[in-house]
Short mmCIF file of C-alpha atoms in Angstrom, two decimals:
data_model
loop_
_atom_site.label_atom_id
_atom_site.label_comp_id
_atom_site.label_asym_id
_atom_site.label_seq_id
_atom_site.Cartn_x
_atom_site.Cartn_y
_atom_site.Cartn_z
CA MET A 1 -20.84 22.21 -62.06
CA THR A 2 -17.37 20.94 -62.90
CA ALA A 3 -15.64 22.00 -66.12
CA LEU A 4 -15.81 18.42 -67.43
CA ALA A 5 -19.51 18.11 -66.67
CA HIS A 6 -20.16 21.49 -68.28
CA GLU A 7 -18.28 20.46 -71.45
CA THR A 8 -20.24 17.21 -71.60
CA LEU A 9 -23.52 19.07 -71.26
CA GLU A 10 -22.56 21.59 -73.96
CA ALA A 11 -21.75 18.73 -76.33
CA VAL A 12 -25.14 17.03 -76.07
CA MET A 13 -27.51 20.01 -75.75
CA PRO A 14 -28.59 21.85 -78.90
CA LYS A 15 -28.09 25.63 -78.89
CA VAL A 16 -31.68 26.48 -79.83
CA ALA A 17 -34.60 28.08 -78.07
CA THR A 18 -37.00 25.53 -76.61
CA SER A 19 -40.36 25.50 -74.85
CA PRO A 20 -40.46 24.33 -71.20
CA SER A 21 -41.61 20.84 -72.21
CA GLU A 22 -38.98 20.60 -74.92
CA LEU A 23 -36.31 21.82 -72.48
CA ASP A 24 -37.32 19.11 -70.01
CA GLU A 25 -36.80 16.49 -72.73
CA VAL A 26 -33.46 17.99 -73.82
CA LEU A 27 -32.21 18.03 -70.24
CA TRP A 28 -33.42 14.47 -69.71
CA GLN A 29 -31.59 13.17 -72.77
CA ALA A 30 -28.48 15.17 -71.84
CA TRP A 31 -28.54 13.78 -68.30
CA LYS A 32 -28.78 10.21 -69.58
CA ALA A 33 -25.85 10.81 -71.94
CA MET A 34 -23.52 12.35 -69.35
CA GLU A 35 -20.35 10.57 -68.28
CA LEU A 36 -19.04 12.08 -65.06
CA PRO A 37 -15.73 11.49 -63.29
CA GLU A 38 -15.80 8.95 -60.48
CA GLY A 39 -17.13 10.50 -57.29
CA TYR A 40 -19.51 12.91 -59.03
CA ARG A 41 -23.24 12.75 -59.59
CA ALA A 42 -25.70 14.76 -61.68
CA GLU A 43 -29.29 15.79 -60.98
CA ILE A 44 -31.94 17.74 -62.86
CA VAL A 45 -33.17 20.46 -60.50
CA GLU A 46 -35.44 23.37 -61.39
CA GLY A 47 -34.69 23.40 -65.10
CA SER A 48 -30.95 22.70 -65.11
CA ILE A 49 -28.51 19.83 -64.77
CA GLU A 50 -26.40 20.19 -61.64
CA ALA A 51 -23.28 18.08 -61.13
CA SER A 52 -21.66 17.84 -57.70
CA PRO A 53 -19.11 15.70 -55.85
CA THR A 54 -20.15 13.20 -53.22
CA GLY A 55 -20.21 14.67 -49.72
CA ARG A 56 -17.27 14.97 -47.36
CA TYR A 57 -16.87 12.66 -44.35
CA SER A 58 -19.06 14.63 -41.92
CA HIS A 59 -21.82 14.82 -44.53
CA GLY A 60 -21.76 11.05 -45.11
CA ARG A 61 -21.53 10.28 -41.39
CA ILE A 62 -24.70 12.24 -40.61
CA ALA A 63 -26.64 10.68 -43.50
CA ASN A 64 -25.54 7.15 -42.64
CA GLU A 65 -26.18 7.48 -38.90
CA LEU A 66 -29.64 8.82 -39.62
CA ARG A 67 -30.33 5.99 -42.04
CA ASP A 68 -29.20 3.40 -39.47
CA ARG A 69 -31.65 4.82 -36.94
CA LEU A 70 -34.47 4.96 -39.48
CA VAL A 71 -33.88 1.33 -40.48
CA VAL A 72 -34.52 0.32 -36.87
CA PHE A 73 -37.52 2.66 -36.56
CA LEU A 74 -39.11 1.32 -39.76
CA ALA A 75 -38.21 -2.34 -39.17
CA LYS A 76 -41.78 -3.51 -38.51
CA SER A 77 -43.38 -1.29 -41.13
CA ALA A 78 -43.86 -1.60 -44.88
CA PHE A 79 -41.30 1.15 -45.52
CA ALA A 80 -37.54 1.39 -45.93
CA ALA A 81 -34.83 4.05 -45.64
CA LEU A 82 -32.86 4.22 -48.90
CA GLN A 83 -29.78 5.93 -50.35
CA ASP A 84 -27.91 6.21 -53.65
CA ILE A 85 -31.00 5.75 -55.83
CA ASN A 86 -32.39 8.21 -58.38
CA VAL A 87 -35.76 9.71 -57.47
CA ILE A 88 -37.54 10.67 -60.68
CA HIS A 89 -40.43 13.09 -61.11
CA LYS A 90 -41.42 13.27 -64.76
CA ARG A 91 -38.21 14.59 -66.39
CA LYS A 92 -36.59 15.72 -63.13
CA VAL A 93 -33.98 13.62 -61.32
CA TRP A 94 -32.75 13.90 -57.73
CA ILE A 95 -30.32 11.82 -55.71
CA PRO A 96 -31.26 12.57 -52.09
CA ASP A 97 -28.88 11.87 -49.25
CA LEU A 98 -31.64 9.71 -47.76
CA PHE A 99 -35.30 9.00 -48.43
CA ILE A 100 -38.18 6.80 -47.29
CA ALA A 101 -40.25 4.75 -49.72
CA PRO A 102 -42.21 1.48 -49.63
CA ALA A 103 -39.97 -1.48 -48.81
CA ASN A 104 -41.25 -3.25 -51.92
CA THR A 105 -39.56 -0.78 -54.25
CA GLU A 106 -39.95 -2.96 -57.34
CA GLU A 107 -43.52 -1.74 -57.74
CA HIS A 108 -42.30 1.84 -58.02
CA VAL A 109 -39.29 1.53 -60.31
CA THR A 110 -39.70 3.69 -63.42
CA GLU A 111 -40.29 1.99 -66.76
CA ASP A 112 -36.72 2.67 -67.89
CA GLU A 113 -35.44 1.32 -64.54
CA LEU A 114 -33.41 4.49 -63.93
CA GLY A 115 -34.89 5.11 -60.49
CA ILE A 116 -37.92 5.26 -58.24
CA ASP A 117 -40.98 7.33 -59.10
CA ALA A 118 -41.27 10.32 -56.78
CA VAL A 119 -44.94 9.53 -56.10
CA ALA A 120 -43.75 6.63 -53.91
CA VAL A 121 -41.41 8.78 -51.79
CA ASP A 122 -42.76 9.85 -48.40
CA LEU A 123 -39.76 11.69 -46.95
CA ILE A 124 -36.49 13.13 -48.23
CA VAL A 125 -33.46 14.18 -46.18
CA GLU A 126 -30.71 16.45 -47.49
CA VAL A 127 -27.51 17.22 -45.55
CA VAL A 128 -26.15 20.59 -46.63
CA SER A 129 -22.59 20.82 -47.92
CA PRO A 130 -20.47 23.94 -47.24
CA ASP A 131 -20.14 25.46 -50.74
CA SER A 132 -22.55 28.22 -51.73
CA GLU A 133 -23.96 26.27 -54.68
CA SER A 134 -24.90 23.29 -52.49
CA ILE A 135 -26.41 25.57 -49.84
CA SER A 136 -28.58 27.30 -52.44
CA ARG A 137 -29.58 24.01 -54.07
CA ASP A 138 -30.75 22.32 -50.85
CA ARG A 139 -32.32 25.37 -49.17
CA THR A 140 -34.02 26.88 -52.20
CA ARG A 141 -34.08 24.93 -55.45
CA LYS A 142 -34.68 21.47 -54.02
CA ARG A 143 -37.14 22.85 -51.48
CA SER A 144 -39.20 24.23 -54.37
CA ALA A 145 -38.75 21.10 -56.50
CA TYR A 146 -39.76 18.70 -53.73
CA ALA A 147 -42.82 20.78 -52.87
CA HIS A 148 -43.78 20.93 -56.55
CA ALA A 149 -43.53 17.13 -56.74
CA GLY A 150 -45.68 16.74 -53.62
CA ILE A 151 -43.01 15.07 -51.45
CA PRO A 152 -44.85 14.97 -48.08
CA VAL A 153 -41.86 15.61 -45.78
CA TYR A 154 -38.55 17.34 -46.53
CA VAL A 155 -35.88 17.35 -43.81
CA LEU A 156 -32.92 19.70 -44.15
CA ILE A 157 -29.88 19.21 -41.90
CA ASP A 158 -27.88 22.40 -42.18
CA ASP A 159 -24.56 23.05 -40.43
CA TYR A 160 -24.45 26.50 -42.03
CA ASP A 161 -27.80 27.91 -40.90
CA GLU A 162 -27.05 29.91 -37.74
CA ASN A 163 -25.16 27.47 -35.46
CA GLY A 164 -26.76 24.42 -37.06
CA ILE A 165 -30.47 23.91 -37.77
CA VAL A 166 -32.67 20.91 -38.56
CA THR A 167 -35.69 22.00 -40.61
CA VAL A 168 -38.73 19.76 -41.16
CA LEU A 169 -41.04 20.90 -43.96
CA THR A 170 -44.51 19.39 -44.43
CA VAL A 171 -47.82 19.96 -46.25
CA PRO A 172 -46.56 20.68 -49.78
CA GLU A 173 -48.59 22.82 -52.17
CA PRO A 174 -47.50 21.52 -55.58
CA GLY A 175 -49.21 24.32 -57.50
CA LYS A 176 -47.22 26.94 -55.60
CA SER A 177 -44.04 24.85 -55.10
CA VAL A 178 -44.02 25.66 -51.40
CA TYR A 179 -44.40 23.88 -48.05
CA ARG A 180 -47.05 25.30 -45.76
CA ASN A 181 -45.58 24.04 -42.48
CA GLU A 182 -42.03 24.48 -41.21
CA LEU A 183 -40.42 23.26 -37.98
CA ARG A 184 -36.92 24.45 -37.08
CA ALA A 185 -34.77 23.09 -34.27
CA ALA A 186 -31.26 24.18 -33.29
CA TYR A 187 -28.59 21.49 -33.09
CA GLY A 188 -28.80 19.87 -29.68
CA THR A 189 -32.61 20.13 -29.66
CA ALA A 190 -34.69 17.20 -30.89
CA VAL A 191 -37.32 17.69 -33.59
CA THR A 192 -39.98 15.06 -34.27
CA ILE A 193 -41.31 14.04 -37.69
CA PRO A 194 -45.03 14.90 -37.47
CA GLU A 195 -46.50 12.65 -40.17
CA GLY A 196 -45.96 9.80 -42.60
CA PRO A 197 -44.14 6.48 -42.10
CA ALA A 198 -41.53 8.17 -39.88
CA LYS A 199 -44.11 9.89 -37.66
CA GLY A 200 -42.73 10.06 -34.13
CA PHE A 201 -39.09 9.65 -35.24
CA THR A 202 -36.88 12.21 -33.54
CA ILE A 203 -33.83 13.91 -35.02
CA GLY A 204 -31.27 15.44 -32.70
CA ILE A 205 -28.03 16.61 -34.29
CA GLU A 206 -25.15 17.68 -32.09
CA ARG A 207 -22.71 20.35 -33.20
CA GLN A 208 -19.30 18.80 -33.83
CA GLY A 209 -16.07 20.52 -32.78
#
């Protein structure tokens, strides 16, 4: 978290002990009150607010190329590939690099219009950034959070796992916050989405440089 984001959070959060449900509400109100510098975004992940900069060029290129391909793949379906929209699960907030939801998103916008309800999301893609905080967030904390929310498919594109790995996680167990099934493919080897609106879609990432 940046120093500015941390100061903002300290200013709006009371320094008192809270129950888990009260903490969720405190974090939610703090998140809504935050004013971040341009180019930063904030999410609520596993009981904390996490602020991070937008991804570097290679990160954005992978996410956008994948979205372009998914748009074509989903063109005749009732689903769409989306970016830059809050995905909200109760008092948790995520901003995935890419996700799939029904094309008619208006039916799934939250009452406060801050984002899309996570129950409508069928697949989430995260592209891992190089810093240790981002690696931990995408590999561990978001993996647990997405499983807990019942997101059916979580795709992790990770330059920093071995020589580059695409991981496809399916069959979430919300009560345990884990995914039962895991497919891993090295960069240069295609992996196919096994279920959901993107079933049959192949991902093949080539190592750059």
